[in-house]
Amino acid sequence: MSGVTLPYSEPVRLHQVGAGVTRRLEPDAAARTRIAKALDLASLDRFVAEVTLAPAPAGWRLSGRVRASLAQTCGITLEPLPVEIDAPFALSLAEAVDEDSEEIVITLDDESPDPIEGGQVDLGQYAVEQLALQLDPFPRKPGAEFVQPPEPAEISPFAVLKQLRPDDEG
């Protein structure tokens, strides 16, 4: 992950978590502009994430809620499309297994935990990721429809010649 500039970052070191930590993340206007650019949004007027990081039996549990007022660009009309998001989330985290370790961890559940590297969790990065997961990948204004342009009746180099031929037969 080194060398990658995140649009919003709020790291928490695991040794500071204790029994759990709850944070309210509210990026400033500059951070919202970076997030909007990273997520290809027309605008991001409000973004609040309430997150709780707490120890869990198999590592850590990150849960919370993302709320946002934003505008996506309609894929058909290219006009701003206002969107309100209010969504809860919860995911599991576990410290990354050392590559040199002989230990093999096998999990049987569908959701394997996200790896924690460097002893810290970036709450801001997860908040932006959860916002991105709530976005419509193909935003479209209600009633906006794509109309396929009519196909030419005949696609042939001879079609032009037919138009040039005089209609003497008749």
Coordinates of N, CA, C and O in Angstrom, one line a residue:
M1 N 0.8 -1.2 0.0 CA 0.0 0.0 0.0 C 0.9 1.2 0.0 O 0.4 2.3 -0.1
S2 N 2.2 1.1 0.1 CA 3.0 2.3 0.2 C 3.0 2.9 -1.2 O 2.9 2.3 -2.2
G3 N 3.1 4.3 -1.2 CA 3.1 5.0 -2.4 C 1.7 5.4 -2.9 O 1.6 6.2 -3.8
V4 N 0.7 4.8 -2.3 CA -0.7 5.1 -2.7 C -1.2 6.2 -1.8 O -1.2 6.1 -0.6
T5 N -1.8 7.2 -2.4 CA -2.3 8.3 -1.6 C -3.8 8.1 -1.4 O -4.6 8.0 -2.4
L6 N -4.2 7.9 -0.2 CA -5.6 7.6 0.1 C -6.4 9.0 0.2 O -5.8 10.0 0.7
P7 N -7.6 9.0 -0.3 CA -8.4 10.2 -0.3 C -8.7 10.7 1.2 O -8.9 11.9 1.4
Y8 N -8.8 9.7 2.1 CA -9.1 10.0 3.5 C -8.5 9.0 4.4 O -8.8 7.8 4.2
S9 N -7.8 9.4 5.4 CA -7.1 8.4 6.3 C -7.3 8.8 7.7 O -7.1 10.0 8.1
E10 N -7.7 7.9 8.5 CA -7.8 8.0 10.0 C -7.3 6.7 10.7 O -8.1 5.9 11.1
P11 N -6.0 6.6 10.7 CA -5.4 5.3 11.3 C -5.6 5.2 12.8 O -5.5 6.2 13.5
V12 N -5.8 4.0 13.3 CA -5.8 3.7 14.7 C -4.9 2.5 15.0 O -5.0 1.5 14.3
R13 N -4.0 2.7 15.9 CA -3.1 1.6 16.2 C -3.8 0.6 17.1 O -4.6 1.0 18.0
L14 N -3.6 -0.7 16.9 CA -4.4 -1.7 17.6 C -4.1 -1.7 19.1 O -5.0 -1.9 19.9
H15 N -2.9 -1.3 19.5 CA -2.6 -1.3 20.9 C -3.4 -0.1 21.7 O -3.4 -0.1 22.9
Q16 N -4.0 0.8 20.9 CA -4.8 1.9 21.5 C -6.2 1.5 21.6 O -7.0 2.2 22.2
V17 N -6.6 0.4 21.1 CA -8.1 0.0 21.0 C -8.6 -0.5 22.4 O -9.7 -0.1 22.8
G18 N -7.8 -1.3 23.1 CA -8.3 -1.8 24.4 C -9.5 -2.6 24.2 O -9.6 -3.5 23.3
A19 N -10.6 -2.3 25.0 CA -11.9 -3.0 24.9 C -12.7 -2.6 23.7 O -13.7 -3.2 23.4
G20 N -12.3 -1.5 23.0 CA -13.0 -1.0 21.8 C -12.9 0.5 21.7 O -12.7 1.2 22.7
V21 N -13.0 1.0 20.5 CA -12.9 2.4 20.3 C -14.0 2.8 19.3 O -14.2 2.1 18.3
T22 N -14.7 3.9 19.6 CA -15.7 4.4 18.7 C -15.4 5.8 18.2 O -15.0 6.6 19.0
R23 N -15.5 6.0 16.9 CA -15.1 7.3 16.4 C -16.2 7.8 15.4 O -16.8 7.0 14.7
R24 N -16.4 9.1 15.4 CA -17.2 9.7 14.4 C -16.3 10.4 13.5 O -15.6 11.3 13.8
L25 N -16.3 10.0 12.2 CA -15.5 10.6 11.2 C -16.3 11.5 10.3 O -17.3 11.1 9.8
E26 N -15.8 12.7 10.2 CA -16.5 13.7 9.4 C -15.4 14.5 8.6 O -14.9 15.5 9.1
P27 N -15.1 14.0 7.4 CA -14.1 14.6 6.6 C -14.4 16.1 6.3 O -15.6 16.4 6.0
D28 N -13.4 16.9 6.2 CA -13.6 18.3 5.9 C -13.8 18.5 4.4 O -13.8 17.5 3.6
A29 N -14.0 19.7 3.9 CA -14.4 19.9 2.5 C -13.3 19.4 1.6 O -13.6 18.8 0.5
A30 N -12.0 19.6 1.9 CA -10.9 19.2 1.1 C -10.9 17.7 1.0 O -10.7 17.1 -0.1
A31 N -11.1 17.0 2.1 CA -11.1 15.5 2.1 C -12.3 15.0 1.3 O -12.2 14.1 0.5
R32 N -13.5 15.7 1.4 CA -14.6 15.3 0.7 C -14.4 15.4 -0.8 O -14.9 14.6 -1.6
T33 N -13.7 16.5 -1.2 CA -13.4 16.7 -2.6 C -12.5 15.6 -3.2 O -12.7 15.0 -4.2
R34 N -11.5 15.1 -2.3 CA -10.6 14.0 -2.7 C -11.4 12.7 -2.9 O -11.2 11.9 -3.8
I35 N -12.3 12.5 -1.9 CA -13.1 11.3 -1.9 C -14.0 11.3 -3.2 O -14.1 10.3 -3.8
A36 N -14.6 12.4 -3.4 CA -15.5 12.5 -4.6 C -14.8 12.2 -5.9 O -15.2 11.5 -6.8
K37 N -13.5 12.8 -6.0 CA -12.7 12.5 -7.2 C -12.4 11.0 -7.3 O -12.4 10.4 -8.3
A38 N -12.0 10.4 -6.1 CA -11.6 9.0 -6.1 C -12.7 8.1 -6.5 O -12.5 7.1 -7.1
L39 N -14.0 8.5 -6.1 CA -15.1 7.6 -6.4 C -15.9 8.1 -7.6 O -17.0 7.6 -7.9
D40 N -15.4 9.1 -8.3 CA -16.0 9.6 -9.6 C -17.4 10.1 -9.3 O -18.4 9.8 -10.0
L41 N -17.5 10.9 -8.2 CA -18.8 11.5 -7.9 C -18.9 12.9 -8.4 O -17.9 13.6 -8.5
A42 N -20.1 13.4 -8.8 CA -20.2 14.8 -9.2 C -20.0 15.7 -8.0 O -19.4 16.8 -8.1
S43 N -20.5 15.3 -6.8 CA -20.2 16.1 -5.6 C -20.4 15.2 -4.4 O -21.1 14.1 -4.4
L44 N -19.8 15.6 -3.2 CA -20.0 14.9 -2.0 C -20.2 16.0 -0.9 O -19.3 16.6 -0.4
D45 N -21.5 16.3 -0.7 CA -21.8 17.4 0.2 C -21.7 17.1 1.7 O -21.4 18.0 2.5
R46 N -22.0 15.9 2.0 CA -21.9 15.5 3.4 C -21.5 14.0 3.5 O -21.9 13.2 2.7
F47 N -20.6 13.7 4.4 CA -20.1 12.4 4.7 C -19.8 12.2 6.1 O -18.9 12.9 6.6
V48 N -20.5 11.3 6.8 CA -20.3 11.0 8.2 C -20.2 9.5 8.4 O -21.1 8.8 7.9
A49 N -19.2 9.1 9.1 CA -19.1 7.6 9.4 C -18.9 7.5 10.9 O -18.1 8.1 11.5
E50 N -19.8 6.6 11.4 CA -19.6 6.3 12.9 C -19.1 4.9 12.9 O -19.8 4.0 12.3
V51 N -17.9 4.7 13.4 CA -17.3 3.3 13.4 C -16.9 2.9 14.8 O -16.5 3.7 15.6
T52 N -17.0 1.6 15.0 CA -16.5 1.0 16.2 C -15.6 -0.1 15.9 O -15.9 -1.0 15.1
L53 N -14.4 -0.1 16.5 CA -13.4 -1.2 16.3 C -13.3 -1.9 17.7 O -12.9 -1.2 18.7
A54 N -13.5 -3.2 17.7 CA -13.5 -3.9 19.0 C -12.8 -5.2 18.8 O -12.9 -5.8 17.7
P55 N -12.2 -5.8 19.9 CA -11.7 -7.1 19.8 C -12.8 -8.1 19.5 O -13.9 -8.0 20.0
A56 N -12.5 -9.2 18.8 CA -13.5 -10.3 18.5 C -12.7 -11.6 18.7 O -11.5 -11.6 18.7
P57 N -13.5 -12.7 18.8 CA -12.8 -14.0 19.0 C -11.7 -14.3 18.0 O -10.6 -14.8 18.4
A58 N -11.9 -14.0 16.7 CA -10.9 -14.3 15.7 C -10.1 -13.1 15.3 O -9.5 -13.2 14.2
G59 N -10.1 -12.1 16.0 CA -9.3 -10.9 15.6 C -10.0 -9.6 16.1 O -10.0 -9.3 17.3
W60 N -10.6 -8.9 15.1 CA -11.2 -7.6 15.4 C -12.5 -7.5 14.6 O -12.7 -8.1 13.6
R61 N -13.4 -6.7 15.1 CA -14.7 -6.4 14.5 C -14.8 -5.0 14.2 O -14.7 -4.2 15.1
L62 N -15.0 -4.6 13.0 CA -15.2 -3.2 12.6 C -16.7 -3.1 12.2 O -17.1 -3.8 11.2
S63 N -17.4 -2.2 12.8 CA -18.8 -2.0 12.5 C -19.2 -0.5 12.6 O -18.4 0.3 13.1
G64 N -20.3 -0.2 12.0 CA -20.7 1.2 12.1 C -21.8 1.5 11.0 O -22.5 0.6 10.5
R65 N -21.8 2.8 10.6 CA -22.8 3.3 9.7 C -22.2 4.4 8.9 O -21.5 5.2 9.5
V66 N -22.5 4.4 7.6 CA -22.0 5.5 6.8 C -23.3 6.3 6.3 O -24.3 5.7 5.9
R67 N -23.2 7.6 6.4 CA -24.3 8.5 5.9 C -23.6 9.5 5.0 O -22.6 10.1 5.3
A68 N -24.3 9.8 3.9 CA -23.7 10.7 2.9 C -24.8 11.4 2.1 O -25.9 10.7 1.8
S69 N -24.6 12.6 1.7 CA -25.4 13.3 0.7 C -24.4 13.6 -0.5 O -23.4 14.2 -0.3
L70 N -24.8 13.0 -1.6 CA -23.8 13.2 -2.8 C -24.6 13.2 -4.1 O -25.8 13.2 -4.1
A71 N -23.9 13.4 -5.1 CA -24.4 13.4 -6.5 C -23.5 12.5 -7.4 O -22.3 12.8 -7.4
Q72 N -24.2 11.6 -8.0 CA -23.5 10.8 -9.1 C -23.9 11.4 -10.4 O -24.8 12.1 -10.5
T73 N -23.1 11.1 -11.4 CA -23.5 11.5 -12.8 C -24.3 10.5 -13.5 O -23.9 9.3 -13.6
C74 N -25.5 10.9 -14.0 CA -26.3 10.0 -14.7 C -25.6 9.5 -16.0 O -25.0 10.3 -16.7
G75 N -25.5 8.2 -16.1 CA -24.8 7.6 -17.3 C -25.4 7.8 -18.6 O -24.8 7.6 -19.6
I76 N -26.7 8.3 -18.6 CA -27.4 8.6 -19.9 C -27.4 10.1 -20.2 O -27.0 10.5 -21.3
T77 N -27.9 10.9 -19.2 CA -28.1 12.3 -19.5 C -26.9 13.1 -19.1 O -26.8 14.3 -19.4
L78 N -26.0 12.5 -18.3 CA -24.8 13.2 -17.8 C -25.1 14.3 -16.8 O -24.3 15.2 -16.5
E79 N -26.3 14.3 -16.3 CA -26.7 15.3 -15.3 C -26.4 14.8 -13.9 O -26.4 13.6 -13.7
P80 N -26.3 15.7 -12.9 CA -26.0 15.2 -11.6 C -27.3 14.5 -11.0 O -28.4 14.9 -11.3
L81 N -27.1 13.4 -10.3 CA -28.2 12.6 -9.8 C -28.0 12.6 -8.3 O -27.1 11.9 -7.8
P82 N -28.9 13.3 -7.5 CA -28.7 13.3 -6.1 C -29.0 12.0 -5.4 O -29.9 11.2 -5.8
V83 N -28.1 11.6 -4.5 CA -28.2 10.3 -3.8 C -28.0 10.5 -2.3 O -27.1 11.3 -1.9
E84 N -28.9 9.9 -1.5 CA -28.8 9.9 0.0 C -28.4 8.5 0.4 O -29.0 7.5 -0.1
I85 N -27.4 8.3 1.2 CA -26.9 7.0 1.7 C -27.0 7.0 3.2 O -26.5 7.9 3.8
D86 N -27.5 5.9 3.7 CA -27.5 5.7 5.2 C -27.5 4.2 5.3 O -28.5 3.5 5.1
A87 N -26.3 3.6 5.5 CA -26.1 2.2 5.5 C -25.2 1.7 6.6 O -24.1 2.2 6.9
P88 N -25.7 0.6 7.3 CA -24.9 0.0 8.4 C -23.9 -0.9 7.7 O -24.1 -1.4 6.6
F89 N -22.8 -1.2 8.4 CA -21.8 -2.2 7.9 C -21.2 -2.9 9.1 O -21.2 -2.4 10.2
A90 N -20.6 -4.1 8.8 CA -19.9 -4.8 9.8 C -18.9 -5.8 9.1 O -19.3 -6.4 8.1
L91 N -17.7 -5.8 9.5 CA -16.7 -6.7 8.9 C -15.7 -7.2 9.9 O -15.5 -6.6 10.9
S92 N -15.1 -8.3 9.5 CA -14.1 -8.9 10.4 C -12.7 -8.5 9.9 O -12.4 -8.5 8.7
L93 N -11.8 -8.3 10.9 CA -10.4 -8.1 10.6 C -9.5 -9.0 11.4 O -9.9 -9.4 12.5
A94 N -8.4 -9.4 10.8 CA -7.4 -10.2 11.6 C -6.0 -9.8 11.2 O -5.8 -9.3 10.1
E95 N -5.1 -9.9 12.1 CA -3.8 -9.5 11.9 C -3.2 -10.4 10.8 O -3.5 -11.6 10.8
A96 N -2.4 -9.9 9.9 CA -1.9 -10.6 8.7 C -1.0 -11.7 9.3 O -0.2 -11.5 10.2
V97 N -1.0 -12.9 8.7 CA -0.2 -14.0 9.0 C 1.2 -13.8 8.5 O 1.3 -13.4 7.3
D98 N 2.2 -14.0 9.3 CA 3.6 -13.9 8.8 C 3.9 -14.9 7.7 O 3.6 -16.1 7.9
E99 N 4.4 -14.4 6.6 CA 4.7 -15.3 5.4 C 5.6 -16.4 5.8 O 5.6 -17.5 5.2
D100 N 6.6 -16.1 6.7 CA 7.6 -17.1 7.1 C 7.0 -18.2 8.0 O 7.7 -19.2 8.3
S101 N 5.9 -17.9 8.6 CA 5.3 -18.8 9.6 C 4.9 -20.2 8.9 O 4.4 -20.2 7.8
E102 N 5.0 -21.2 9.7 CA 4.7 -22.6 9.2 C 3.2 -22.8 9.4 O 2.6 -23.7 8.9
E103 N 2.5 -21.9 10.2 CA 1.1 -22.1 10.6 C 0.2 -21.8 9.4 O 0.4 -20.8 8.7
I104 N -0.7 -22.7 9.1 CA -1.7 -22.4 8.1 C -3.1 -22.3 8.7 O -3.5 -23.1 9.5
V105 N -3.7 -21.2 8.4 CA -5.0 -20.9 8.9 C -6.1 -21.2 7.9 O -6.0 -20.6 6.8
I106 N -7.0 -22.0 8.2 CA -8.1 -22.4 7.3 C -9.4 -22.0 7.9 O -9.7 -22.3 9.1
T107 N -10.2 -21.2 7.2 CA -11.5 -20.7 7.7 C -12.5 -21.4 6.8 O -12.3 -21.5 5.6
L108 N -13.6 -21.7 7.4 CA -14.7 -22.4 6.6 C -15.8 -21.4 6.3 O -16.7 -21.8 5.5
D109 N -15.8 -20.2 6.8 CA -16.9 -19.3 6.5 C -16.6 -18.6 5.2 O -15.5 -18.6 4.7
D110 N -17.6 -18.1 4.6 CA -17.5 -17.4 3.3 C -16.7 -16.1 3.3 O -16.0 -15.8 2.4
E111 N -16.8 -15.5 4.4 CA -16.2 -14.2 4.6 C -14.9 -14.3 5.3 O -14.9 -14.4 6.5
S112 N -13.8 -14.3 4.6 CA -12.5 -14.3 5.3 C -12.2 -12.9 5.8 O -12.5 -11.9 5.1
P113 N -11.5 -12.7 6.9 CA -11.3 -11.4 7.5 C -10.3 -10.6 6.6 O -9.4 -11.2 6.0
D114 N -10.5 -9.3 6.6 CA -9.5 -8.4 6.0 C -8.2 -8.5 6.8 O -8.3 -8.4 8.1
P115 N -7.0 -8.5 6.2 CA -5.8 -8.5 6.9 C -5.4 -7.1 7.5 O -5.6 -6.1 6.8
I116 N -4.9 -7.1 8.7 CA -4.4 -5.9 9.3 C -2.9 -6.0 9.2 O -2.3 -6.9 9.6
E117 N -2.3 -4.9 8.6 CA -0.9 -4.9 8.5 C -0.3 -3.7 9.2 O -0.9 -2.6 9.3
G118 N 0.8 -3.9 9.8 CA 1.5 -2.8 10.5 C 0.9 -2.4 11.8 O 1.2 -1.4 12.3
G119 N 0.0 -3.3 12.3 CA -0.5 -3.1 13.7 C -1.5 -1.9 13.7 O -1.8 -1.4 14.8
Q120 N -2.1 -1.5 12.6 CA -3.0 -0.4 12.6 C -4.2 -0.6 11.6 O -4.0 -1.3 10.6
V121 N -5.3 0.0 11.9 CA -6.5 -0.1 11.1 C -6.8 1.3 10.6 O -6.9 2.2 11.5
D122 N -7.0 1.6 9.3 CA -7.3 2.9 8.8 C -8.8 3.0 8.7 O -9.4 2.6 7.8
L123 N -9.4 3.6 9.8 CA -10.9 3.8 9.8 C -11.4 4.6 8.7 O -12.4 4.3 8.1
G124 N -10.6 5.6 8.3 CA -11.1 6.5 7.1 C -11.1 5.7 5.8 O -12.1 5.8 5.1
Q125 N -10.1 4.9 5.6 CA -10.1 4.1 4.4 C -11.3 3.1 4.3 O -11.9 3.0 3.3
Y126 N -11.6 2.5 5.5 CA -12.8 1.6 5.5 C -14.1 2.3 5.3 O -15.0 1.9 4.7
A127 N -14.2 3.6 5.9 CA -15.4 4.4 5.7 C -15.6 4.7 4.2 O -16.7 4.5 3.7
V128 N -14.5 5.1 3.5 CA -14.7 5.4 2.1 C -15.0 4.1 1.3 O -15.9 4.2 0.4
E129 N -14.4 3.0 1.7 CA -14.7 1.7 1.0 C -16.2 1.4 1.2 O -16.9 1.0 0.2
Q130 N -16.7 1.6 2.4 CA -18.1 1.2 2.7 C -19.1 2.2 1.9 O -20.1 1.8 1.4
L131 N -18.7 3.4 1.8 CA -19.4 4.4 0.9 C -19.4 3.9 -0.5 O -20.5 3.9 -1.2
A132 N -18.3 3.5 -1.0 CA -18.2 3.1 -2.4 C -19.0 1.9 -2.7 O -19.6 1.8 -3.8
L133 N -19.1 1.0 -1.7 CA -20.0 -0.2 -1.9 C -21.4 0.1 -2.0 O -22.2 -0.7 -2.5
Q134 N -21.9 1.3 -1.5 CA -23.3 1.6 -1.5 C -23.7 2.4 -2.8 O -24.8 2.6 -3.1
L135 N -22.7 2.7 -3.6 CA -22.9 3.5 -4.9 C -23.5 2.6 -6.0 O -23.1 1.5 -6.1
D136 N -24.4 3.2 -6.8 CA -24.9 2.5 -7.9 C -23.8 2.5 -9.0 O -23.4 3.6 -9.4
P137 N -23.4 1.4 -9.5 CA -22.3 1.4 -10.5 C -22.8 2.0 -11.9 O -22.0 2.4 -12.7
F138 N -24.1 2.0 -12.1 CA -24.7 2.5 -13.3 C -25.8 3.5 -13.0 O -27.0 3.2 -13.2
P139 N -25.4 4.7 -12.4 CA -26.5 5.6 -12.0 C -27.3 6.1 -13.2 O -26.7 6.4 -14.3
R140 N -28.6 6.2 -13.0 CA -29.5 6.6 -14.1 C -30.7 7.3 -13.5 O -31.3 6.9 -12.6
K141 N -31.0 8.5 -14.0 CA -32.1 9.3 -13.6 C -33.4 8.5 -13.9 O -33.5 7.8 -14.9
P142 N -34.4 8.6 -13.0 CA -35.7 8.0 -13.3 C -36.2 8.4 -14.6 O -36.3 9.6 -14.9
G143 N -36.6 7.5 -15.4 CA -37.2 7.8 -16.7 C -36.2 8.0 -17.8 O -36.6 8.0 -19.0
A144 N -34.9 8.1 -17.5 CA -33.9 8.2 -18.6 C -33.7 6.9 -19.2 O -33.4 5.9 -18.5
E145 N -33.8 6.9 -20.5 CA -33.6 5.6 -21.2 C -32.6 5.8 -22.4 O -32.6 6.8 -23.0
F146 N -31.8 4.8 -22.6 CA -30.9 4.8 -23.7 C -31.6 4.4 -24.9 O -32.3 3.4 -24.9
V147 N -31.5 5.2 -26.0 CA -32.2 4.9 -27.2 C -31.1 4.5 -28.2 O -30.3 5.3 -28.6
Q148 N -31.2 3.3 -28.7 CA -30.2 2.8 -29.7 C -30.4 3.5 -31.0 O -31.5 3.5 -31.5
P149 N -29.4 4.2 -31.6 CA -29.6 4.8 -32.9 C -30.0 3.7 -33.9 O -29.5 2.6 -33.8
P150 N -30.8 4.1 -34.9 CA -31.2 3.1 -35.9 C -30.0 2.6 -36.7 O -29.1 3.4 -37.1
E151 N -29.9 1.3 -37.0 CA -28.9 0.8 -37.8 C -29.1 1.1 -39.2 O -30.3 1.1 -39.7
P152 N -28.1 1.4 -40.0 CA -28.3 1.5 -41.4 C -28.9 0.3 -42.0 O -28.6 -0.8 -41.6
A153 N -29.9 0.4 -42.9 CA -30.6 -0.7 -43.5 C -29.6 -1.7 -44.2 O -29.8 -2.9 -44.1
E154 N -28.6 -1.1 -44.9 CA -27.7 -2.0 -45.6 C -26.3 -1.5 -45.3 O -26.0 -0.3 -45.6
I155 N -25.5 -2.3 -44.8 CA -24.1 -1.9 -44.6 C -23.2 -2.6 -45.6 O -22.9 -3.8 -45.4
S156 N -22.9 -1.9 -46.7 CA -22.2 -2.5 -47.8 C -21.6 -1.4 -48.6 O -22.2 -0.4 -48.8
P157 N -20.4 -1.7 -49.2 CA -19.8 -0.7 -50.0 C -20.7 -0.4 -51.3 O -20.6 0.6 -51.9
F158 N -21.5 -1.4 -51.6 CA -22.3 -1.3 -52.8 C -23.6 -0.5 -52.6 O -24.2 -0.1 -53.5
A159 N -23.9 -0.3 -51.3 CA -25.1 0.5 -51.0 C -25.0 1.9 -51.6 O -26.0 2.5 -52.1
V160 N -23.8 2.5 -51.5 CA -23.6 3.9 -52.1 C -23.8 3.8 -53.6 O -24.4 4.7 -54.2
L161 N -23.3 2.8 -54.2 CA -23.4 2.6 -55.7 C -24.8 2.5 -56.1 O -25.2 3.0 -57.1
K162 N -25.6 1.8 -55.3 CA -27.0 1.6 -55.6 C -27.8 2.9 -55.6 O -28.7 3.1 -56.4
Q163 N -27.4 3.8 -54.7 CA -28.0 5.1 -54.7 C -27.6 6.0 -55.9 O -28.4 6.8 -56.3
L164 N -26.5 5.7 -56.5 CA -26.0 6.5 -57.6 C -26.6 6.0 -58.9 O -26.7 6.7 -59.9
R165 N -27.0 4.7 -59.0 CA -27.6 4.1 -60.2 C -28.9 4.8 -60.5 O -29.8 4.9 -59.7
P166 N -29.0 5.2 -61.8 CA -30.3 5.9 -62.2 C -31.4 4.8 -62.2 O -31.2 3.7 -62.5
D167 N -32.6 5.2 -61.9 CA -33.7 4.3 -61.9 C -34.5 4.4 -63.2 O -35.6 5.0 -63.3
D168 N -33.8 3.9 -64.3 CA -34.4 4.0 -65.6 C -35.4 2.9 -65.9 O -36.2 2.9 -66.8
E169 N -35.3 1.9 -65.0 CA -36.2 0.7 -65.2 C -37.5 1.0 -64.6 O -37.8 0.9 -63.5
G170 N -38.5 1.4 -65.4 CA -39.7 1.5 -64.8 C -40.7 2.1 -65.7 O -41.4 2.3 -66.4

